[in-house]
CSV table of C-alpha atoms in Angstrom, one decimal:
chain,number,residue,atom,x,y,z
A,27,UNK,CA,-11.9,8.4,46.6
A,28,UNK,CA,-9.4,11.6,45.9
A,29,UNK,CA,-6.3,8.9,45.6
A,30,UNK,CA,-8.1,7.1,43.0
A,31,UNK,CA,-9.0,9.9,41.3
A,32,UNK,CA,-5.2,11.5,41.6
A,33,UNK,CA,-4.1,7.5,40.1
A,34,UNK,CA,-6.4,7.4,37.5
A,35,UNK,CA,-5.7,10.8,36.7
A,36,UNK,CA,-1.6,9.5,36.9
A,37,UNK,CA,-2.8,6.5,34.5
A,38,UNK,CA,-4.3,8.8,31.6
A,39,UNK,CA,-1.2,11.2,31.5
A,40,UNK,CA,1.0,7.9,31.5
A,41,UNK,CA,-0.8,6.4,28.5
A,42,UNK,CA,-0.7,9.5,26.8
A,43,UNK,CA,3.0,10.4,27.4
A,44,UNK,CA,3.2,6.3,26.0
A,45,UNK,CA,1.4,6.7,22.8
A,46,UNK,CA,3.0,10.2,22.3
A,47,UNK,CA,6.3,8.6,22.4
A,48,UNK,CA,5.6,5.7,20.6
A,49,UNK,CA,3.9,7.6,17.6
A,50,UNK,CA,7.0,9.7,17.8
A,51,UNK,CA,9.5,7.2,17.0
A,52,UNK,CA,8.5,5.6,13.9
A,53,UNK,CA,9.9,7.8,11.4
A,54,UNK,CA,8.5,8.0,7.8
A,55,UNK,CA,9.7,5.2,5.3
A,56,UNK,CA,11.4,6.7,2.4
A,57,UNK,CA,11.6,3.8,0.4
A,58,UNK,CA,9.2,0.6,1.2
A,59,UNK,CA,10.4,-2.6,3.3
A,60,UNK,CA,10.8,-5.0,-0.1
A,61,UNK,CA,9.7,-7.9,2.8
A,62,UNK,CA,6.4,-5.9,3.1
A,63,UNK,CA,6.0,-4.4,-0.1
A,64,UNK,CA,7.6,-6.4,-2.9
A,65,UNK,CA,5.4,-5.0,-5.3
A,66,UNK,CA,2.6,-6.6,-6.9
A,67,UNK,CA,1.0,-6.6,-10.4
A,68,UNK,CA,-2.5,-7.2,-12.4
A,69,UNK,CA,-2.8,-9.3,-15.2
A,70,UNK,CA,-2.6,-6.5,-17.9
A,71,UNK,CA,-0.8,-5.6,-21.3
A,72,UNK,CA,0.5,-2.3,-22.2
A,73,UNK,CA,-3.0,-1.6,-24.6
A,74,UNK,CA,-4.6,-2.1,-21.2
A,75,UNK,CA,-2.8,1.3,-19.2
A,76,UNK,CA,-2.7,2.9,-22.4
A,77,UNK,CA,-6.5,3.4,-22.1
A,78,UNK,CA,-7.6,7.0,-20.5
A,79,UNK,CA,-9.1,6.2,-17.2
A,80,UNK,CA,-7.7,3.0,-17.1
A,81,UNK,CA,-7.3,3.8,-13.3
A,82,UNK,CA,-10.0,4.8,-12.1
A,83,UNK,CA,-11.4,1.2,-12.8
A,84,UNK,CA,-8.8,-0.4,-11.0
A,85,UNK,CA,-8.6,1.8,-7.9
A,86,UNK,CA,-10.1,0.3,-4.6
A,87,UNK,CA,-8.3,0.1,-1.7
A,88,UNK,CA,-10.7,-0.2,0.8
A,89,UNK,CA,-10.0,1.4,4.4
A,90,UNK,CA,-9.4,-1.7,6.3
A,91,UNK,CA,-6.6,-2.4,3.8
A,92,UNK,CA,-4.9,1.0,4.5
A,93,UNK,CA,-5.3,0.5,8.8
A,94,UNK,CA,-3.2,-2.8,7.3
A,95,UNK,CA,-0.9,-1.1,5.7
A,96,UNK,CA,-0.2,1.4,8.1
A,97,UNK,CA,-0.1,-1.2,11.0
A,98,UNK,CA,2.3,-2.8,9.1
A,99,UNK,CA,4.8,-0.7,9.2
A,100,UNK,CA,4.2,0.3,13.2
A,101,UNK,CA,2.2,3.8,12.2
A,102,UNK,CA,-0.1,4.4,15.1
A,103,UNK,CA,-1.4,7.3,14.3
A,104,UNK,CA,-0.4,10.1,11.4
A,105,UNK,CA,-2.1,13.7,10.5
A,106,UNK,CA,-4.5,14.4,8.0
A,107,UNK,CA,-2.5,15.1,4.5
A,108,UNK,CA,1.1,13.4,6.7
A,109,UNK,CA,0.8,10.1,4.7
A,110,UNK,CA,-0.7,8.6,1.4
A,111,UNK,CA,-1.1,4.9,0.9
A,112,UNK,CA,1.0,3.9,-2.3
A,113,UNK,CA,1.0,1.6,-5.0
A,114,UNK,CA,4.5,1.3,-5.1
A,115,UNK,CA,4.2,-0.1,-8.8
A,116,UNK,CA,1.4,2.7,-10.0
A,117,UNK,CA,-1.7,1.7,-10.9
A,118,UNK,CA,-0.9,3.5,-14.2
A,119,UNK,CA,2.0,0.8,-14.7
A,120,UNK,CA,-0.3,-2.2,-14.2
A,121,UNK,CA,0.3,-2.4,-10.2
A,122,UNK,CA,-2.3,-3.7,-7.6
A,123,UNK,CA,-4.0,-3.1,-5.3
A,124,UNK,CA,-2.6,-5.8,-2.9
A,125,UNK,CA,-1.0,-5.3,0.4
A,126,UNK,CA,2.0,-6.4,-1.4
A,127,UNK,CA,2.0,-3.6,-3.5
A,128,UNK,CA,1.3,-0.7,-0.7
A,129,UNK,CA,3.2,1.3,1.7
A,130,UNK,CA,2.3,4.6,3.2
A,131,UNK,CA,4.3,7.3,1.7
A,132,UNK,CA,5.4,10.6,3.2
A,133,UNK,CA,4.0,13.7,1.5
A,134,UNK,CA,5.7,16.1,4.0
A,135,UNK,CA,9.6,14.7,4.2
A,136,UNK,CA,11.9,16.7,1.8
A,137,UNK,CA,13.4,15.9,-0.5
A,138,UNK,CA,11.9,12.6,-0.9
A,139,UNK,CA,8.6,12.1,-0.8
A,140,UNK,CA,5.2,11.3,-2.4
A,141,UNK,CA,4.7,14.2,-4.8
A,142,UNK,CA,8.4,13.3,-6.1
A,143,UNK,CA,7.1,9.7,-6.6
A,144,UNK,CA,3.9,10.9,-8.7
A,145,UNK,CA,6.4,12.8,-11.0
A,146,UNK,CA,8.3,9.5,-11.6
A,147,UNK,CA,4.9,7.6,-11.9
A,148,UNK,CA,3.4,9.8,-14.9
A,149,UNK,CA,6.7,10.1,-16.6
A,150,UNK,CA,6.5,6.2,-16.6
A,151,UNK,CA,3.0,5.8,-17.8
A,152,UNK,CA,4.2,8.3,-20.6
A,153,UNK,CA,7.2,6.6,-21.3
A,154,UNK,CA,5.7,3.3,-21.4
A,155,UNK,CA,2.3,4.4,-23.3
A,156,UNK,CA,5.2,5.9,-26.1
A,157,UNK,CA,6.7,2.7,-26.5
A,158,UNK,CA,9.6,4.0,-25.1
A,159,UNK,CA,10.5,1.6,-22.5
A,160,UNK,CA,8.2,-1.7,-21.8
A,161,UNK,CA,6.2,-2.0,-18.9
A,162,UNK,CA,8.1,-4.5,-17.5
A,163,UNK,CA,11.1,-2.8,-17.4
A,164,UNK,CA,9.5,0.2,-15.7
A,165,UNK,CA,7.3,-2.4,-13.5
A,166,UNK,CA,11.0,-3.8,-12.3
A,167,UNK,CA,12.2,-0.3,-11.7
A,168,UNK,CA,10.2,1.3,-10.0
A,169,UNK,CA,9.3,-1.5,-7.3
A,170,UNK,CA,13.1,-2.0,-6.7
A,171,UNK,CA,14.2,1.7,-6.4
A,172,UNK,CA,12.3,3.9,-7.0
A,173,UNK,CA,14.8,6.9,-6.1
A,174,UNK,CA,16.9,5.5,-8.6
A,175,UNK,CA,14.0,5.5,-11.5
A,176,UNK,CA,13.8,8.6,-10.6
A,177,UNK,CA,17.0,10.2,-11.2
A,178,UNK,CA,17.1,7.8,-14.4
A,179,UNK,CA,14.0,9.2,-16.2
A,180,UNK,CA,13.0,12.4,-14.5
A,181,UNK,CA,16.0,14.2,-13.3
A,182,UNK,CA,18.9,14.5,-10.4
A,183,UNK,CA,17.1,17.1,-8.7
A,184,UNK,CA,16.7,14.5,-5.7
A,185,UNK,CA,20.4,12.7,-4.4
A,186,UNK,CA,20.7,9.3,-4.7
A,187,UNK,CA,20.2,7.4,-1.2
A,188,UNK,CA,23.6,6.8,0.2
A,189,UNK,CA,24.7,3.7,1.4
A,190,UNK,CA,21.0,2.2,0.8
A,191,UNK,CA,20.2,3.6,3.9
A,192,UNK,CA,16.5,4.8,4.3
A,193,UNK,CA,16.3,7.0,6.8
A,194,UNK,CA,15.4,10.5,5.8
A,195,UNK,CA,18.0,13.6,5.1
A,196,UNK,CA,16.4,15.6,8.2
A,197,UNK,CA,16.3,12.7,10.5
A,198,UNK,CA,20.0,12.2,9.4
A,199,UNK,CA,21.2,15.5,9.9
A,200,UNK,CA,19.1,16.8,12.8
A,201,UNK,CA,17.7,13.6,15.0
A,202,UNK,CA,19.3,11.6,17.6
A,203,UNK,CA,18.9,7.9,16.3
A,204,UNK,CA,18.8,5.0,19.6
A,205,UNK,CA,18.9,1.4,18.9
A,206,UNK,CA,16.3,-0.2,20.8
A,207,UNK,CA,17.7,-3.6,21.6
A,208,UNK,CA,20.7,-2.0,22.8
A,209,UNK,CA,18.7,1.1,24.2
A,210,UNK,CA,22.1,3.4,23.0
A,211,UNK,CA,21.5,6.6,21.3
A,212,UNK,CA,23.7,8.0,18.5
A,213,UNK,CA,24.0,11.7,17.6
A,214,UNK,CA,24.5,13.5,14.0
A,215,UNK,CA,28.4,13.0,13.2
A,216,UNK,CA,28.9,10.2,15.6
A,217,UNK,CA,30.9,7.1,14.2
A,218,UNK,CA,27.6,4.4,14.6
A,219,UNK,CA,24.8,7.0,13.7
A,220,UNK,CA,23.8,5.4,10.2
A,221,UNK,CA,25.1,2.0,11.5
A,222,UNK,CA,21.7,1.4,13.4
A,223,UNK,CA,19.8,-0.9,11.4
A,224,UNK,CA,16.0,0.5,10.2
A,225,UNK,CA,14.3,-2.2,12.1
A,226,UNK,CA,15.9,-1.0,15.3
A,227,UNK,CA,15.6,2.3,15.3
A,228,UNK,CA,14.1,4.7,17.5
A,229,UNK,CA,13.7,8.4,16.6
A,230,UNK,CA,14.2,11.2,19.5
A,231,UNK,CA,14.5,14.7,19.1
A,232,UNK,CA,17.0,15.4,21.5
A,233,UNK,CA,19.8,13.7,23.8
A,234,UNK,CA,17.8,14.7,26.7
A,235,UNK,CA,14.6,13.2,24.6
A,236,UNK,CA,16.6,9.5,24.7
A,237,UNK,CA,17.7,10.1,28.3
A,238,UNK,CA,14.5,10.4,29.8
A,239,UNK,CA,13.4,7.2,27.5
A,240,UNK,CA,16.2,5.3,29.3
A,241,UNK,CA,18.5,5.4,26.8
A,242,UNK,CA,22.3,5.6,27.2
A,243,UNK,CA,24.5,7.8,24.6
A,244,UNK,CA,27.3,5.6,22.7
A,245,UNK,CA,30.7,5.6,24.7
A,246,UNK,CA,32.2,6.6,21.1
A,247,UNK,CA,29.8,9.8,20.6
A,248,UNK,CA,31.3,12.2,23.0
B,2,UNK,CA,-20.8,-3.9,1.5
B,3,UNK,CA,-22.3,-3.4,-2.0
B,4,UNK,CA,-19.8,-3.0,-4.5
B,5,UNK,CA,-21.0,0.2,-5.8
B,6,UNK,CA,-18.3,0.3,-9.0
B,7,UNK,CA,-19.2,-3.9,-9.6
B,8,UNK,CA,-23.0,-4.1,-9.4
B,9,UNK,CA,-23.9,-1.0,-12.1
B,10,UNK,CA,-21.1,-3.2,-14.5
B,11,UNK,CA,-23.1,-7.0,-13.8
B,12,UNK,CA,-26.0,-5.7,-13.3
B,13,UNK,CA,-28.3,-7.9,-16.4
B,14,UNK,CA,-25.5,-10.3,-17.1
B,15,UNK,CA,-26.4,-13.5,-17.3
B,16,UNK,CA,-24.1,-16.6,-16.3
B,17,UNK,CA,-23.3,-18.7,-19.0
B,18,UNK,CA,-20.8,-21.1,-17.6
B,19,UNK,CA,-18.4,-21.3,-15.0
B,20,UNK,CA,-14.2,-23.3,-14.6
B,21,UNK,CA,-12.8,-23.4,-11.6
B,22,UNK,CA,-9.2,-24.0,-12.3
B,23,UNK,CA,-6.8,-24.0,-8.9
B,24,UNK,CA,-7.2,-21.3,-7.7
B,25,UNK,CA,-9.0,-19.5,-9.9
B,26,UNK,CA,-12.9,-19.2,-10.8
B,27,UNK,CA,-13.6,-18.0,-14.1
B,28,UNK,CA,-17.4,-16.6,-15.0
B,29,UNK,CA,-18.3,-16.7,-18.7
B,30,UNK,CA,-21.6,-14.1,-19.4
B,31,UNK,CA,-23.8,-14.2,-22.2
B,32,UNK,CA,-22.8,-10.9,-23.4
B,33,UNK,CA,-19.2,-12.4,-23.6
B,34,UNK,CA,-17.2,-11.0,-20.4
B,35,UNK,CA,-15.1,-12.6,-18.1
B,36,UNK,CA,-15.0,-12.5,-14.5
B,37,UNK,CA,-11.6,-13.7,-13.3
B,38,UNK,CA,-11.5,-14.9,-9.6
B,39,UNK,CA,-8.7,-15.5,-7.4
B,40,UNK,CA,-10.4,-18.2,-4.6
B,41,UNK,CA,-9.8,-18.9,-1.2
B,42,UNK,CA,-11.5,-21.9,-1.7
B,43,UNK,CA,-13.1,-24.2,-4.4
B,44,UNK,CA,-16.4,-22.7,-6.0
B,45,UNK,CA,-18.6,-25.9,-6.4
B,46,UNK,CA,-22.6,-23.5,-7.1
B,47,UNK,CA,-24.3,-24.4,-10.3
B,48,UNK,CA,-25.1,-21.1,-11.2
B,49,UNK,CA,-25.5,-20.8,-15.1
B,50,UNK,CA,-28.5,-19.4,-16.5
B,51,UNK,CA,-28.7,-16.9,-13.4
B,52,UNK,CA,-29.2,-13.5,-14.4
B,53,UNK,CA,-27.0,-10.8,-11.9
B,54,UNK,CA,-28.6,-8.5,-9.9
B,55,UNK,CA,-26.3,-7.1,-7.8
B,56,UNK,CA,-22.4,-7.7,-6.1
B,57,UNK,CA,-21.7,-7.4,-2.7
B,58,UNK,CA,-18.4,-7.9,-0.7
B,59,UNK,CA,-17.3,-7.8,2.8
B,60,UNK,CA,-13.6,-8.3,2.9
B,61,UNK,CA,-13.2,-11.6,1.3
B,62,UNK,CA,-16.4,-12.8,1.6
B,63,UNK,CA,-18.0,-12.0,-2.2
B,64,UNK,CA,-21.4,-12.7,-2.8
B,65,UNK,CA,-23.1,-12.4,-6.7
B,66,UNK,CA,-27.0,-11.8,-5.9
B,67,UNK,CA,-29.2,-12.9,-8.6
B,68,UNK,CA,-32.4,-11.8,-10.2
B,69,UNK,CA,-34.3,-14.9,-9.0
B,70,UNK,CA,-33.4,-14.0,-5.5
B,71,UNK,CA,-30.5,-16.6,-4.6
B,72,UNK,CA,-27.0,-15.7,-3.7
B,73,UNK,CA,-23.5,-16.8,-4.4
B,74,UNK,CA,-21.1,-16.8,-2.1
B,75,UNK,CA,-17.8,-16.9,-3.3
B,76,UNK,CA,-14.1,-16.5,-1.2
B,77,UNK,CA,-11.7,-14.6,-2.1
B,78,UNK,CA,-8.3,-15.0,-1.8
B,79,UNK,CA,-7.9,-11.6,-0.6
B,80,UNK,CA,-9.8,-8.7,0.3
B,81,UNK,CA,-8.4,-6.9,-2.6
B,82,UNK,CA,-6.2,-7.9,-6.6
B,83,UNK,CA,-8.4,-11.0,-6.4
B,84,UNK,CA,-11.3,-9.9,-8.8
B,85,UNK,CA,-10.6,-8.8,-12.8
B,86,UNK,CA,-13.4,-8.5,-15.5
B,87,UNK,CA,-13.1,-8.1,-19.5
B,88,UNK,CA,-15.5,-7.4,-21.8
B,89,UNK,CA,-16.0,-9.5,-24.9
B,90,UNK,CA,-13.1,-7.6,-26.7
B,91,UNK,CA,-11.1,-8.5,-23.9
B,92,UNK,CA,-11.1,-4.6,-22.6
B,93,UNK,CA,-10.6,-4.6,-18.9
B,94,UNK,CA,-13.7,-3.1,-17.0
B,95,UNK,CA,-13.3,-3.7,-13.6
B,96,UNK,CA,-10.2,-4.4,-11.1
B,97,UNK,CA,-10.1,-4.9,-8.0
């Protein structure tokens, strides 16, 4: 009775310890998977955004469509206020609410993140509602990069992402990046630490963190 | 699984005709609005004359209740971006 109690006990921490990990090492999207998220649009004209409250009347995006979304891009689990689901063209700009046209955006990762986005999306609607740039244009825009739109029309207070990667600043500077096919780890300044692709990577906080997850550091980060 | 922003909208519309074109099901009302629906299948009902009564949707099952007590069920093509409605001016009041 006491050993199946002790392996039970053995099985709860194991799952735990499992989840943990894996919640741990998906690391905020910066910028949305264009396979996921292409962006999607509604059937509407510029005199249809232009209206106050326009949307409110198109916002529904029920919860089972959000579990999708977040499923989608391998988010377990995320604390209240981590996460918003996006319409990565606004609803403001005549964007959907498909699951082609949502991604869960980061509130908390610096320096992009979802309140940056928000700016972009109201300086659109503006721009757009003053005839200054067709909704199209700013439809294209921001669904293709929406970093870029940003620095375009609001400001250069953000850096532009290099090398298209996606990966966060912080995780670059301060996170130890492992390829999980290969199970290698790369550390900050090592020669293959932006080379791991975003579908393969895994997310530790430490070398020691990798280690114990069985992965092996790269013979060319010593 | 009532659509609480939908039903207050259709609420005492009356169907005046209906096209299903592709994929798409269009609802004329008397007062002149148009519901546009994406389908996930073809919408064959004879439903003019039918006065709404309420809307109703489970993920893309729709269902347009009517004042004489029958239901239509409609499918959507996907739980959500599949429903739009304009008024008679051609004003959008309702999205999905």
């Amino acid at each position: 009775m006491q050993k199946s109690l002790k392996l039970i006990a053995l099985f709860c921490l194991a799952s735990v310890i499992t989840i943990s990990a894996s919640a741990q090492s998906v690391s905020p999207p910066i910028v949305p998977d264009p396979a996921k998220t292409p962006g999607d649009v509604l059937e509407v004209t510029k005199s249809d955004i232009c209206v106050p409250g326009y949307s409110k009347n198109v916002r529904n995006v029920p919860e089972s469509v959000k579990r999708q979304v977040y499923a989608s891009y391998g988010i377990a689990s995320h604390q209240p206020k981590e996460y918003e689901v996006d319409h990565l063209i606004s609803l403001e700009l005549g964007g959907s609410n498909s699951l082609k046209n949502l991604w869960p955006q980061s509130y908390v990762t610096s320096p992009y993140n979802a309140h940056k986005k928000d700016v972009l999306e109201n300086k659109l609607h503006k721009l757009v509602c003053d005839g200054a740039i067709d909704l199209k244009t700013a439809q294209r825009e921001i669904a293709t990069d929406w970093i870029g739109a940003y620095r375009k029309y609001v400001g250069t207070d953000i850096p532009p992402l290099a090398g298209g990667n996606t990966a966060p600043p912080a995780t670059r500077s301060g996170k130890i990046i492992g390829n999980k096919n290969s199970k290698i780890y790369h550390a900050p300044g090592c020669p293959g630490y932006n080379q791991v692709s975003e579908a393969n990577r895994v997310y530790f906080g430490s070398a020691t963190e990798a280690e114990r997850a069985g992965y092996v550091r790269a013979k060319n980060c010593r | 699984m009532r659509n609480q922003k939908l039903t207050p909208i259709l609420a005492g519309r009356t169907v005046k005709h209906t096209r299903q074109t592709g994929g798409v099901l269009q609802i004329a009302f008397d007062d002149g609005s148009v519901m546009k629906i994406k389908t996930g299948a073809p919408f064959k009902d004879s439903i003019a004359g039918k006065k709404v009564k309420a809307v109703r949707q489970k993920a893309i099952e729709f269902y347009l209740d009517f004042a004489d007590g029958t239901a239509a069920p409609i499918a959507l093509a996907a739980e959500t971006a599949s429903v739009m409605l304009r008024d008679k001016a051609g004003a959008m009041e309702y999205a999905d």
